[in-house]
Short mmCIF file of N, CA and C in Angstrom, two decimals:
data_model
loop_
_atom_site.label_atom_id
_atom_site.label_comp_id
_atom_site.label_asym_id
_atom_site.label_seq_id
_atom_site.Cartn_x
_atom_site.Cartn_y
_atom_site.Cartn_z
N UNK A 496 -40.54 16.57 -44.95
CA UNK A 496 -40.08 16.23 -45.96
C UNK A 496 -39.78 17.47 -47.16
N UNK A 497 -38.86 17.36 -47.97
CA UNK A 497 -38.92 18.08 -48.96
C UNK A 497 -38.61 17.63 -50.57
N UNK A 498 -38.80 18.50 -51.41
CA UNK A 498 -38.32 17.98 -52.64
C UNK A 498 -37.54 18.69 -53.23
N UNK A 499 -36.48 18.43 -53.47
CA UNK A 499 -35.42 19.39 -54.71
C UNK A 499 -36.19 19.35 -56.28
N UNK A 500 -35.96 20.61 -56.11
CA UNK A 500 -36.93 21.19 -57.92
C UNK A 500 -35.55 21.40 -58.67
N UNK A 501 -34.20 21.71 -58.44
CA UNK A 501 -33.20 22.15 -59.25
C UNK A 501 -32.34 21.14 -58.73
N UNK A 502 -30.95 21.05 -59.44
CA UNK A 502 -30.00 19.99 -59.41
C UNK A 502 -28.75 21.49 -58.54
N UNK A 503 -28.75 22.55 -59.06
CA UNK A 503 -28.22 23.43 -58.36
C UNK A 503 -28.66 24.90 -57.90
N UNK A 504 -28.16 24.80 -56.66
CA UNK A 504 -28.79 26.51 -56.03
C UNK A 504 -29.16 27.21 -57.18
N UNK A 505 -30.44 27.91 -56.60
CA UNK A 505 -30.83 28.71 -57.62
C UNK A 505 -30.21 30.09 -58.03
N UNK A 506 -29.23 30.55 -56.28
CA UNK A 506 -28.44 31.81 -56.99
C UNK A 506 -27.19 31.52 -58.24
N UNK A 507 -27.48 30.15 -58.06
CA UNK A 507 -26.30 30.41 -59.57
C UNK A 507 -26.69 30.49 -60.62
N UNK A 508 -26.62 31.53 -61.67
CA UNK A 508 -27.17 31.72 -63.09
C UNK A 508 -26.53 31.28 -63.74
N UNK A 509 -25.05 30.77 -63.82
CA UNK A 509 -24.59 30.59 -65.05
C UNK A 509 -23.42 31.25 -65.23
N UNK A 510 -23.46 32.60 -64.62
CA UNK A 510 -22.43 33.27 -66.07
C UNK A 510 -21.23 33.69 -65.20
N UNK A 511 -20.79 33.11 -63.40
CA UNK A 511 -20.12 33.63 -62.81
C UNK A 511 -18.98 32.42 -63.21
N UNK A 512 -18.21 32.89 -64.28
CA UNK A 512 -17.15 31.80 -64.67
C UNK A 512 -15.90 32.10 -64.00
N UNK A 513 -15.95 33.09 -63.65
CA UNK A 513 -14.38 33.67 -63.09
C UNK A 513 -15.13 34.79 -61.52
N UNK A 514 -14.45 33.98 -60.49
CA UNK A 514 -14.53 34.67 -59.59
C UNK A 514 -13.45 34.66 -58.37
N UNK A 515 -13.49 35.76 -57.64
CA UNK A 515 -12.44 36.42 -56.72
C UNK A 515 -12.72 35.22 -55.50
N UNK A 516 -12.67 35.79 -54.31
CA UNK A 516 -12.34 34.90 -53.01
C UNK A 516 -13.73 35.48 -52.34
N UNK A 517 -14.19 36.05 -52.53
CA UNK A 517 -15.42 36.97 -51.61
C UNK A 517 -16.50 37.38 -52.52
N UNK A 518 -17.29 36.40 -53.55
CA UNK A 518 -18.13 36.94 -54.60
C UNK A 518 -19.97 36.49 -53.94
N UNK A 519 -20.30 38.14 -54.31
CA UNK A 519 -21.73 38.60 -54.02
C UNK A 519 -22.67 37.27 -54.50
N UNK A 520 -23.53 36.59 -53.61
CA UNK A 520 -24.45 35.50 -54.27
C UNK A 520 -25.28 36.43 -55.48
N UNK A 521 -25.64 35.94 -56.65
CA UNK A 521 -26.11 36.65 -57.88
C UNK A 521 -27.68 36.83 -56.97
N UNK A 522 -28.62 35.95 -56.38
CA UNK A 522 -29.66 36.00 -56.23
C UNK A 522 -29.95 37.76 -55.20
N UNK A 523 -28.68 37.62 -54.56
CA UNK A 523 -28.83 38.69 -53.04
C UNK A 523 -28.72 39.99 -53.72
N UNK A 524 -27.44 40.19 -54.77
CA UNK A 524 -27.62 41.02 -55.42
C UNK A 524 -29.09 41.55 -56.25
N UNK A 525 -29.39 40.69 -56.81
CA UNK A 525 -30.81 40.85 -57.28
C UNK A 525 -31.99 41.56 -56.85
N UNK A 526 -31.69 40.76 -55.57
CA UNK A 526 -33.09 41.50 -54.53
C UNK A 526 -32.43 42.95 -53.91
N UNK A 527 -31.34 43.45 -53.74
CA UNK A 527 -30.74 44.35 -53.08
C UNK A 527 -31.39 45.52 -53.96
N UNK A 528 -30.74 45.02 -55.52
CA UNK A 528 -31.28 45.97 -56.45
C UNK A 528 -32.95 46.28 -56.65
N UNK A 529 -33.68 45.18 -56.97
CA UNK A 529 -34.73 45.25 -56.80
C UNK A 529 -35.30 46.45 -55.15
N UNK A 530 -34.61 45.90 -54.26
CA UNK A 530 -35.44 46.67 -52.95
C UNK A 530 -34.71 48.84 -53.07
N UNK A 531 -33.68 48.37 -54.11
CA UNK A 531 -33.34 49.91 -54.35
C UNK A 531 -34.29 51.10 -54.98
N UNK A 532 -35.00 49.88 -56.01
CA UNK A 532 -36.14 50.59 -56.52
C UNK A 532 -35.42 51.43 -58.13
N UNK A 533 -34.46 50.78 -57.76
CA UNK A 533 -33.49 51.34 -59.50
C UNK A 533 -34.21 51.20 -60.82
N UNK A 534 -34.36 52.09 -61.48
CA UNK A 534 -34.95 52.03 -62.81
C UNK A 534 -33.78 51.81 -63.84
N UNK A 535 -33.98 51.54 -64.98
CA UNK A 535 -33.18 51.48 -66.15
C UNK A 535 -32.65 52.82 -66.54
N UNK A 536 -33.35 53.61 -66.64
CA UNK A 536 -33.50 54.90 -67.42
C UNK A 536 -32.17 55.60 -66.31
N UNK A 537 -31.75 54.96 -65.48
CA UNK A 537 -31.03 56.00 -64.11
C UNK A 537 -29.38 55.24 -64.39
N UNK A 538 -28.39 56.05 -65.11
CA UNK A 538 -27.37 55.09 -64.69
C UNK A 538 -26.81 54.84 -63.24
N UNK A 539 -26.12 53.24 -63.70
CA UNK A 539 -26.04 52.68 -62.29
C UNK A 539 -24.48 52.45 -62.20
N UNK A 540 -23.91 52.97 -61.18
CA UNK A 540 -22.49 52.50 -61.32
C UNK A 540 -21.85 51.84 -59.85
N UNK A 541 -20.93 50.70 -59.74
CA UNK A 541 -20.41 49.94 -58.96
C UNK A 541 -19.00 50.32 -58.76
N UNK A 542 -18.31 51.38 -57.94
CA UNK A 542 -17.21 51.75 -57.81
C UNK A 542 -16.08 50.23 -57.35
N UNK A 543 -16.81 49.56 -56.96
CA UNK A 543 -15.88 48.35 -56.48
C UNK A 543 -16.46 47.67 -56.63
N UNK A 544 -16.44 47.04 -58.18
CA UNK A 544 -17.36 46.66 -58.80
C UNK A 544 -16.75 44.69 -58.51
N UNK A 545 -15.33 44.29 -58.30
CA UNK A 545 -15.09 43.00 -58.17
C UNK A 545 -15.34 42.37 -59.64
N UNK A 546 -16.25 41.06 -59.61
CA UNK A 546 -16.58 40.01 -60.51
C UNK A 546 -17.62 40.88 -61.57
N UNK A 547 -18.34 42.00 -60.96
CA UNK A 547 -19.37 42.11 -61.50
C UNK A 547 -20.47 41.96 -61.51
N UNK A 548 -21.30 41.03 -59.91
CA UNK A 548 -21.96 40.31 -59.92
C UNK A 548 -23.20 41.71 -60.08
N UNK A 549 -23.28 43.28 -59.13
CA UNK A 549 -24.16 44.16 -59.17
C UNK A 549 -24.77 44.67 -60.93
N UNK A 550 -23.32 44.40 -61.52
CA UNK A 550 -23.58 45.01 -62.85
C UNK A 550 -24.61 43.78 -63.77
N UNK A 551 -24.37 43.00 -63.72
CA UNK A 551 -24.70 41.99 -64.50
C UNK A 551 -26.31 41.77 -63.83
N UNK A 552 -26.63 41.35 -62.49
CA UNK A 552 -27.97 41.36 -62.52
C UNK A 552 -29.00 42.42 -62.71
N UNK A 553 -28.29 43.85 -62.86
CA UNK A 553 -28.69 44.99 -62.94
C UNK A 553 -29.06 45.25 -64.56
N UNK A 554 -28.00 44.58 -65.51
CA UNK A 554 -28.19 44.42 -66.96
C UNK A 554 -29.45 43.47 -67.11
N UNK A 555 -29.43 42.68 -66.16
CA UNK A 555 -30.72 41.24 -66.28
C UNK A 555 -32.13 42.12 -66.47
N UNK A 556 -31.93 42.83 -65.01
CA UNK A 556 -33.22 43.72 -64.74
C UNK A 556 -33.57 44.19 -65.88
N UNK A 557 -33.00 45.30 -66.28
CA UNK A 557 -33.21 46.01 -67.18
C UNK A 557 -33.57 45.47 -68.61
N UNK A 558 -33.22 44.27 -68.75
CA UNK A 558 -33.11 44.16 -70.16
C UNK A 558 -34.43 42.86 -69.88
N UNK A 559 -34.96 42.44 -68.95
CA UNK A 559 -36.21 41.71 -68.64
C UNK A 559 -35.79 40.00 -69.00
N UNK A 560 -34.41 40.24 -68.90
CA UNK A 560 -33.24 38.61 -68.53
C UNK A 560 -33.47 37.98 -67.75
N UNK A 561 -34.65 36.88 -67.50
CA UNK A 561 -34.32 35.87 -66.63
C UNK A 561 -33.78 34.88 -66.24
N UNK A 562 -33.32 34.66 -65.04
CA UNK A 562 -31.99 33.97 -65.04
C UNK A 562 -32.34 32.69 -65.02
N UNK A 563 -33.47 31.59 -65.03
CA UNK A 563 -33.51 30.98 -65.15
C UNK A 563 -33.94 30.07 -66.57
N UNK A 564 -34.25 31.25 -67.79
CA UNK A 564 -35.00 31.18 -68.88
C UNK A 564 -34.21 29.71 -69.60
N UNK A 565 -32.68 29.54 -69.74
CA UNK A 565 -31.98 28.69 -70.28
C UNK A 565 -31.91 27.73 -69.45
N UNK A 566 -32.40 27.05 -68.40
CA UNK A 566 -31.86 26.49 -67.37
C UNK A 566 -32.76 25.11 -67.26
N UNK A 567 -32.65 23.95 -67.00
CA UNK A 567 -33.38 22.95 -66.81
C UNK A 567 -33.44 22.68 -65.19
N UNK A 568 -34.99 22.14 -64.85
CA UNK A 568 -34.72 21.83 -63.41
C UNK A 568 -35.36 20.30 -63.46
N UNK A 569 -35.32 19.84 -62.21
CA UNK A 569 -35.73 18.73 -61.97
C UNK A 569 -37.25 18.13 -61.77
N UNK A 570 -38.02 19.56 -61.56
CA UNK A 570 -39.54 19.54 -61.38
C UNK A 570 -39.97 19.38 -62.47
N UNK A 571 -39.22 19.81 -63.89
CA UNK A 571 -39.50 18.72 -65.26
C UNK A 571 -40.04 17.69 -65.43
N UNK A 572 -39.50 16.59 -64.48
CA UNK A 572 -39.53 15.33 -64.57
C UNK A 572 -40.29 14.62 -63.24
N UNK A 573 -41.24 15.76 -62.75
CA UNK A 573 -41.98 15.36 -61.89
C UNK A 573 -43.54 14.70 -62.77
N UNK A 574 -43.97 13.64 -61.97
CA UNK A 574 -45.32 13.20 -62.73
C UNK A 574 -46.20 13.86 -62.71
N UNK A 575 -46.88 15.22 -62.41
CA UNK A 575 -47.59 16.20 -62.41
C UNK A 575 -47.38 17.52 -63.06
N UNK A 576 -45.84 17.41 -63.75
CA UNK A 576 -45.61 18.48 -64.47
C UNK A 576 -46.27 18.97 -65.62
N UNK A 577 -46.42 19.71 -65.94
CA UNK A 577 -47.70 20.42 -66.88
C UNK A 577 -46.51 21.07 -68.00
N UNK A 578 -46.26 20.74 -68.92
CA UNK A 578 -45.07 20.70 -69.97
C UNK A 578 -45.87 21.56 -70.79
N UNK A 579 -46.99 22.03 -70.72
CA UNK A 579 -47.19 22.98 -72.30
C UNK A 579 -47.48 24.37 -71.22
N UNK A 580 -47.56 24.55 -70.01
CA UNK A 580 -47.87 25.83 -68.98
C UNK A 580 -46.05 26.06 -69.08
N UNK A 581 -45.37 25.27 -68.83
CA UNK A 581 -43.99 25.30 -68.91
C UNK A 581 -43.20 26.11 -69.82
N UNK A 582 -43.95 25.79 -71.29
CA UNK A 582 -43.52 26.45 -72.31
C UNK A 582 -44.01 27.73 -72.86
N UNK A 583 -44.93 28.17 -72.48
CA UNK A 583 -45.93 28.83 -72.27
C UNK A 583 -45.38 29.94 -71.58
N UNK A 584 -45.31 29.58 -70.18
CA UNK A 584 -44.57 31.07 -69.31
C UNK A 584 -42.63 31.29 -70.04
N UNK A 585 -42.24 29.96 -70.21
CA UNK A 585 -40.74 30.71 -70.93
C UNK A 585 -41.12 31.54 -72.21
N UNK A 586 -41.79 31.05 -73.05
CA UNK A 586 -42.12 31.90 -74.34
C UNK A 586 -42.29 33.24 -73.86
N UNK A 587 -43.40 33.54 -73.07
CA UNK A 587 -43.66 34.94 -72.22
C UNK A 587 -42.59 35.35 -72.13
N UNK A 588 -41.67 34.74 -70.75
CA UNK A 588 -39.87 35.35 -70.53
C UNK A 588 -39.04 35.67 -71.77
N UNK A 589 -38.99 35.09 -72.45
CA UNK A 589 -38.16 35.50 -73.73
C UNK A 589 -38.78 36.04 -74.64
N UNK A 590 -40.13 36.47 -74.98
CA UNK A 590 -40.79 37.51 -75.61
C UNK A 590 -40.60 38.75 -74.60
N UNK A 591 -40.56 38.54 -73.67
CA UNK A 591 -40.17 40.08 -72.95
C UNK A 591 -38.58 41.00 -73.18
N UNK A 592 -37.52 39.64 -73.15
CA UNK A 592 -36.48 39.83 -73.03
C UNK A 592 -35.87 40.64 -74.63
N UNK A 593 -36.92 40.38 -75.41
CA UNK A 593 -36.76 40.39 -76.96
C UNK A 593 -37.35 41.76 -77.45
N UNK A 594 -38.21 42.58 -76.19
CA UNK A 594 -38.51 43.89 -76.77
C UNK A 594 -37.47 44.93 -77.03
N UNK A 595 -37.61 45.93 -78.15
CA UNK A 595 -36.81 46.53 -78.50
C UNK A 595 -36.66 47.78 -76.96
N UNK A 596 -35.74 48.10 -76.61
CA UNK A 596 -35.63 49.19 -75.54
C UNK A 596 -34.04 49.97 -75.47
N UNK A 597 -34.52 51.04 -74.77
CA UNK A 597 -32.93 52.03 -74.47
C UNK A 597 -32.27 50.75 -73.94
N UNK A 598 -30.41 50.94 -74.34
CA UNK A 598 -29.91 50.37 -73.33
C UNK A 598 -29.36 51.03 -72.41
N UNK A 599 -29.24 50.47 -70.81
CA UNK A 599 -29.01 51.27 -69.70
C UNK A 599 -27.29 51.74 -69.86
N UNK A 600 -27.17 52.68 -68.96
CA UNK A 600 -26.18 52.92 -68.84
C UNK A 600 -25.75 52.59 -67.16
N UNK A 601 -25.27 51.35 -67.53
CA UNK A 601 -24.20 50.34 -65.94
C UNK A 601 -22.66 50.49 -66.41
N UNK A 602 -22.26 51.10 -65.06
CA UNK A 602 -20.61 51.01 -65.28
C UNK A 602 -20.10 50.35 -63.85
N UNK A 603 -18.80 49.76 -63.94
CA UNK A 603 -18.31 49.06 -62.87
C UNK A 603 -16.96 49.74 -62.80
N UNK A 604 -16.11 49.72 -61.71
CA UNK A 604 -14.51 50.19 -61.64
C UNK A 604 -14.26 49.31 -60.61
N UNK A 605 -13.14 48.94 -60.98
CA UNK A 605 -11.93 47.83 -60.26
C UNK A 605 -10.80 48.06 -60.36
N UNK A 606 -9.75 48.23 -59.50
CA UNK A 606 -8.29 48.58 -59.20
C UNK A 606 -7.69 47.64 -59.79
N UNK A 607 -8.09 46.09 -59.16
CA UNK A 607 -7.08 45.44 -59.63
C UNK A 607 -7.47 44.71 -61.19
N UNK A 608 -6.18 44.54 -61.94
CA UNK A 608 -6.75 44.36 -63.33
C UNK A 608 -7.06 42.70 -63.50
N UNK A 609 -6.28 42.10 -62.61
CA UNK A 609 -7.00 40.40 -63.03
C UNK A 609 -8.43 40.40 -62.54
N UNK A 610 -8.53 40.77 -61.44
CA UNK A 610 -10.53 41.03 -60.65
C UNK A 610 -11.22 41.62 -62.21
N UNK A 611 -10.73 42.99 -62.65
CA UNK A 611 -11.49 43.42 -63.29
C UNK A 611 -11.47 42.46 -65.00
N UNK A 612 -10.85 41.74 -65.46
CA UNK A 612 -10.67 40.98 -66.20
C UNK A 612 -11.52 40.06 -65.65
N UNK A 613 -11.79 39.34 -64.84
CA UNK A 613 -12.95 38.42 -64.02
C UNK A 613 -14.37 38.75 -64.46
N UNK A 614 -14.49 40.35 -64.14
CA UNK A 614 -15.97 40.97 -64.20
C UNK A 614 -16.15 40.92 -65.82
N UNK A 615 -14.75 41.20 -66.62
CA UNK A 615 -15.30 41.34 -68.01
C UNK A 615 -15.58 39.99 -68.63
N UNK A 616 -15.46 39.12 -68.39
CA UNK A 616 -15.19 37.47 -68.44
C UNK A 616 -17.08 36.96 -68.35
N UNK A 617 -16.86 37.38 -67.21
CA UNK A 617 -18.39 37.23 -66.36
C UNK A 617 -19.39 37.52 -67.66
N UNK A 618 -19.26 39.12 -67.54
CA UNK A 618 -20.01 40.14 -68.49
C UNK A 618 -20.50 39.02 -70.14
N UNK A 619 -19.03 38.82 -70.57
CA UNK A 619 -19.10 38.10 -71.77
C UNK A 619 -20.35 37.13 -71.63
N UNK A 620 -19.77 36.28 -70.80
CA UNK A 620 -20.37 34.70 -70.63
C UNK A 620 -22.02 34.87 -70.39
N UNK A 621 -22.40 36.14 -69.76
CA UNK A 621 -23.75 36.79 -69.90
C UNK A 621 -24.47 37.01 -70.86
N UNK A 622 -23.58 37.03 -72.29
CA UNK A 622 -23.81 37.94 -73.28
C UNK A 622 -24.20 39.45 -72.97
N UNK A 623 -23.40 40.42 -72.13
CA UNK A 623 -23.79 41.97 -71.81
C UNK A 623 -22.93 42.50 -72.15
N UNK A 624 -21.97 42.43 -73.04
CA UNK A 624 -20.89 42.99 -73.52
C UNK A 624 -21.42 44.48 -73.51
N UNK A 625 -22.32 44.49 -74.42
CA UNK A 625 -22.81 45.92 -75.47
C UNK A 625 -23.72 46.57 -74.22
N UNK A 626 -23.79 46.41 -72.74
CA UNK A 626 -24.23 46.89 -71.82
C UNK A 626 -23.79 47.19 -70.77
N UNK A 627 -23.16 46.56 -70.56
CA UNK A 627 -21.83 46.98 -68.86
C UNK A 627 -20.82 47.21 -70.07
N UNK A 628 -20.04 48.20 -68.63
CA UNK A 628 -18.74 48.53 -68.97
C UNK A 628 -17.81 48.31 -67.62
N UNK A 629 -16.41 47.86 -67.98
CA UNK A 629 -15.81 47.49 -66.55
C UNK A 629 -15.04 49.10 -66.80
N UNK A 630 -14.21 49.25 -66.27
CA UNK A 630 -13.28 50.77 -65.95
C UNK A 630 -11.83 50.09 -65.14
N UNK A 631 -11.01 49.96 -65.40
CA UNK A 631 -9.89 49.85 -64.44
C UNK A 631 -9.28 50.47 -64.10
N UNK A 632 -9.39 50.61 -62.76
CA UNK A 632 -8.50 52.00 -62.15
C UNK A 632 -8.79 52.23 -60.88
N UNK A 633 -8.41 52.97 -60.21
CA UNK A 633 -9.18 53.76 -58.84
C UNK A 633 -9.95 54.16 -58.71
N UNK A 634 -11.49 53.71 -58.19
CA UNK A 634 -12.72 54.55 -57.91
C UNK A 634 -12.41 55.98 -57.84
N UNK A 635 -11.12 56.44 -57.29
CA UNK A 635 -10.86 57.98 -56.90
C UNK A 635 -11.29 58.58 -57.84
N UNK A 636 -10.61 57.70 -59.07
CA UNK A 636 -10.51 58.41 -60.68
C UNK A 636 -11.76 58.41 -61.40
N UNK A 637 -12.87 57.72 -61.02
CA UNK A 637 -13.70 57.42 -61.62
C UNK A 637 -14.27 58.39 -62.15
N UNK A 638 -15.01 58.93 -63.14
CA UNK A 638 -15.67 60.03 -63.48
C UNK A 638 -17.31 59.54 -63.48
N UNK A 639 -18.44 59.99 -62.68
CA UNK A 639 -19.22 59.53 -62.89
C UNK A 639 -20.25 59.99 -64.25
N UNK A 640 -21.24 59.97 -64.90
CA UNK A 640 -22.14 60.19 -65.58
C UNK A 640 -22.64 61.17 -64.89
N UNK A 641 -22.50 62.42 -66.18
CA UNK A 641 -23.08 63.87 -65.50
C UNK A 641 -24.80 63.60 -64.91
N UNK A 642 -25.81 62.62 -65.50
CA UNK A 642 -27.10 62.42 -64.85
C UNK A 642 -26.60 61.79 -63.64
N UNK A 643 -27.52 62.20 -62.69
CA UNK A 643 -27.59 61.73 -61.20
C UNK A 643 -28.14 60.37 -61.39
N UNK A 644 -27.64 59.25 -60.70
CA UNK A 644 -27.74 58.02 -60.51
C UNK A 644 -27.64 56.79 -59.52
N UNK A 645 -27.37 55.90 -59.45
CA UNK A 645 -27.44 55.10 -58.70
C UNK A 645 -25.94 54.35 -58.13
N UNK A 646 -25.48 54.33 -57.17
CA UNK A 646 -23.61 53.97 -56.66
C UNK A 646 -24.27 53.02 -56.02
N UNK A 647 -23.71 51.57 -56.29
CA UNK A 647 -24.25 50.47 -55.73
C UNK A 647 -22.91 49.98 -55.46
N UNK A 648 -22.78 49.22 -54.16
CA UNK A 648 -21.07 48.26 -54.26
C UNK A 648 -21.26 47.47 -52.86
N UNK A 649 -20.58 46.71 -53.17
CA UNK A 649 -20.32 45.85 -51.73
C UNK A 649 -19.11 45.47 -51.34
N UNK A 650 -18.46 46.63 -50.71
CA UNK A 650 -17.45 47.03 -50.27
C UNK A 650 -16.42 45.50 -49.28
N UNK A 651 -15.33 45.67 -49.32
CA UNK A 651 -14.56 44.48 -48.21
C UNK A 651 -15.01 45.19 -47.13
N UNK A 652 -15.38 44.08 -46.36
CA UNK A 652 -15.53 44.40 -44.76
C UNK A 652 -14.41 43.78 -43.63
N UNK A 653 -13.49 43.26 -44.58
CA UNK A 653 -12.37 42.45 -43.44
C UNK A 653 -12.99 41.13 -42.91
N UNK A 654 -13.46 40.41 -43.73
CA UNK A 654 -13.77 38.89 -43.32
C UNK A 654 -12.97 38.17 -44.16
N UNK A 655 -12.99 38.17 -45.62
CA UNK A 655 -12.65 37.32 -46.64
C UNK A 655 -11.88 38.17 -47.28
N UNK A 656 -11.93 39.31 -47.20
CA UNK A 656 -11.17 40.59 -48.13
C UNK A 656 -10.73 41.89 -47.53
N UNK A 657 -9.99 42.34 -47.31
CA UNK A 657 -9.66 43.47 -46.92
C UNK A 657 -9.43 42.89 -45.29
N UNK A 658 -8.42 44.11 -44.47
CA UNK A 658 -8.03 43.71 -43.15
C UNK A 658 -8.51 45.00 -42.59
N UNK A 659 -8.28 45.02 -40.86
CA UNK A 659 -8.58 45.93 -40.38
C UNK A 659 -7.88 47.50 -40.57
N UNK A 660 -6.68 46.82 -41.07
CA UNK A 660 -6.07 47.99 -40.91
C UNK A 660 -6.27 49.03 -42.28
N UNK A 661 -6.55 48.52 -43.30
CA UNK A 661 -6.61 49.36 -44.55
C UNK A 661 -8.22 49.73 -44.81
N UNK A 662 -9.06 48.87 -43.74
CA UNK A 662 -10.52 49.60 -44.10
C UNK A 662 -11.06 50.41 -43.80
N UNK A 663 -10.89 51.36 -42.60
CA UNK A 663 -10.87 52.59 -42.44
C UNK A 663 -10.60 53.68 -43.65
N UNK A 664 -9.47 53.45 -44.22
CA UNK A 664 -8.82 54.29 -45.04
C UNK A 664 -9.47 53.89 -46.05
N UNK A 665 -10.29 52.90 -46.63
CA UNK A 665 -10.72 52.70 -47.70
C UNK A 665 -12.40 53.28 -47.80
N UNK A 666 -13.21 53.03 -46.78
CA UNK A 666 -14.24 53.43 -46.14
C UNK A 666 -14.32 55.13 -46.29
N UNK A 667 -12.93 55.80 -45.40
CA UNK A 667 -12.98 57.23 -45.84
C UNK A 667 -12.94 58.10 -47.05
N UNK A 668 -11.73 56.84 -48.09
CA UNK A 668 -11.57 57.12 -49.17
C UNK A 668 -13.01 57.38 -50.25
N UNK A 669 -13.92 56.13 -49.76
CA UNK A 669 -15.08 56.21 -50.44
C UNK A 669 -15.97 57.30 -49.88
N UNK A 670 -16.22 57.22 -49.01
CA UNK A 670 -17.22 58.44 -48.36
C UNK A 670 -17.07 59.81 -49.00
N UNK A 671 -15.41 59.82 -49.16
CA UNK A 671 -14.81 61.29 -49.70
C UNK A 671 -15.12 61.47 -51.49
N UNK A 672 -15.44 60.24 -51.97
CA UNK A 672 -15.51 60.04 -53.12
C UNK A 672 -17.43 60.20 -53.24
N UNK A 673 -17.89 60.26 -52.77
CA UNK A 673 -19.32 60.02 -52.88
C UNK A 673 -19.95 61.55 -52.22
N UNK A 674 -19.40 62.25 -51.46
CA UNK A 674 -19.21 63.81 -51.19
C UNK A 674 -18.77 64.43 -51.73
N UNK A 675 -17.28 64.38 -52.93
CA UNK A 675 -17.07 64.77 -54.24
C UNK A 675 -18.15 65.18 -55.17
N UNK A 676 -18.17 63.98 -55.76
CA UNK A 676 -18.86 63.55 -57.10
C UNK A 676 -20.01 62.95 -56.82
N UNK A 677 -20.60 62.47 -55.57
CA UNK A 677 -22.32 61.73 -55.74
C UNK A 677 -22.98 62.52 -55.51
N UNK A 678 -22.87 64.11 -55.21
CA UNK A 678 -24.37 64.96 -55.01
C UNK A 678 -25.07 64.09 -55.81
N UNK A 679 -26.47 64.44 -55.21
CA UNK A 679 -27.96 63.89 -55.64
C UNK A 679 -27.68 62.18 -55.93
N UNK A 680 -26.98 61.35 -55.76
CA UNK A 680 -27.42 59.79 -56.36
C UNK A 680 -27.90 59.16 -55.17
N UNK A 681 -28.20 58.06 -55.71
CA UNK A 681 -28.47 57.50 -54.45
C UNK A 681 -27.11 56.66 -54.26
N UNK A 682 -27.59 56.37 -52.84
CA UNK A 682 -26.14 55.27 -52.62
C UNK A 682 -26.50 53.85 -52.50
N UNK A 683 -26.14 52.75 -52.28
CA UNK A 683 -26.74 51.72 -52.19
C UNK A 683 -25.61 51.06 -51.89
#
């Protein structure tokens, strides 16, 4: 026996209006970022950002934006639902979001202009245009911030994107980029 508490899966945050063929689930990206123990005072760069999921989730974490804040749930119609507690908790979460803070440095790079535009569209849908920067071009040409930071990415692995022929070259190039440019950075 189970009860559905929401109409759609909780991993769907509502900002991914544009997606490629192998999107990373939002809750997985958020969980991985939390595991990494990244702090918003440290630059975060995704050299293969795709539709921008890691970047948007990082910005949400840094700004204390809770993904379900503006969402309704089926549980709100349950007979024992406590509306006053629900409203109080949502107000607490909203107040955290509104605290003044320094904006984090979050940068994504995408070689494919169409996919880079998808990332920009998703960032706009999440109202994070002033927080996340997308650069279009090859990651090998990407200038990392001077301050050491976190490099995160979900590179193609040959199932839905990429193929067995291209992957060794891509992974070699990514490794060389990290050795040359990301000494002292955390890599995830």
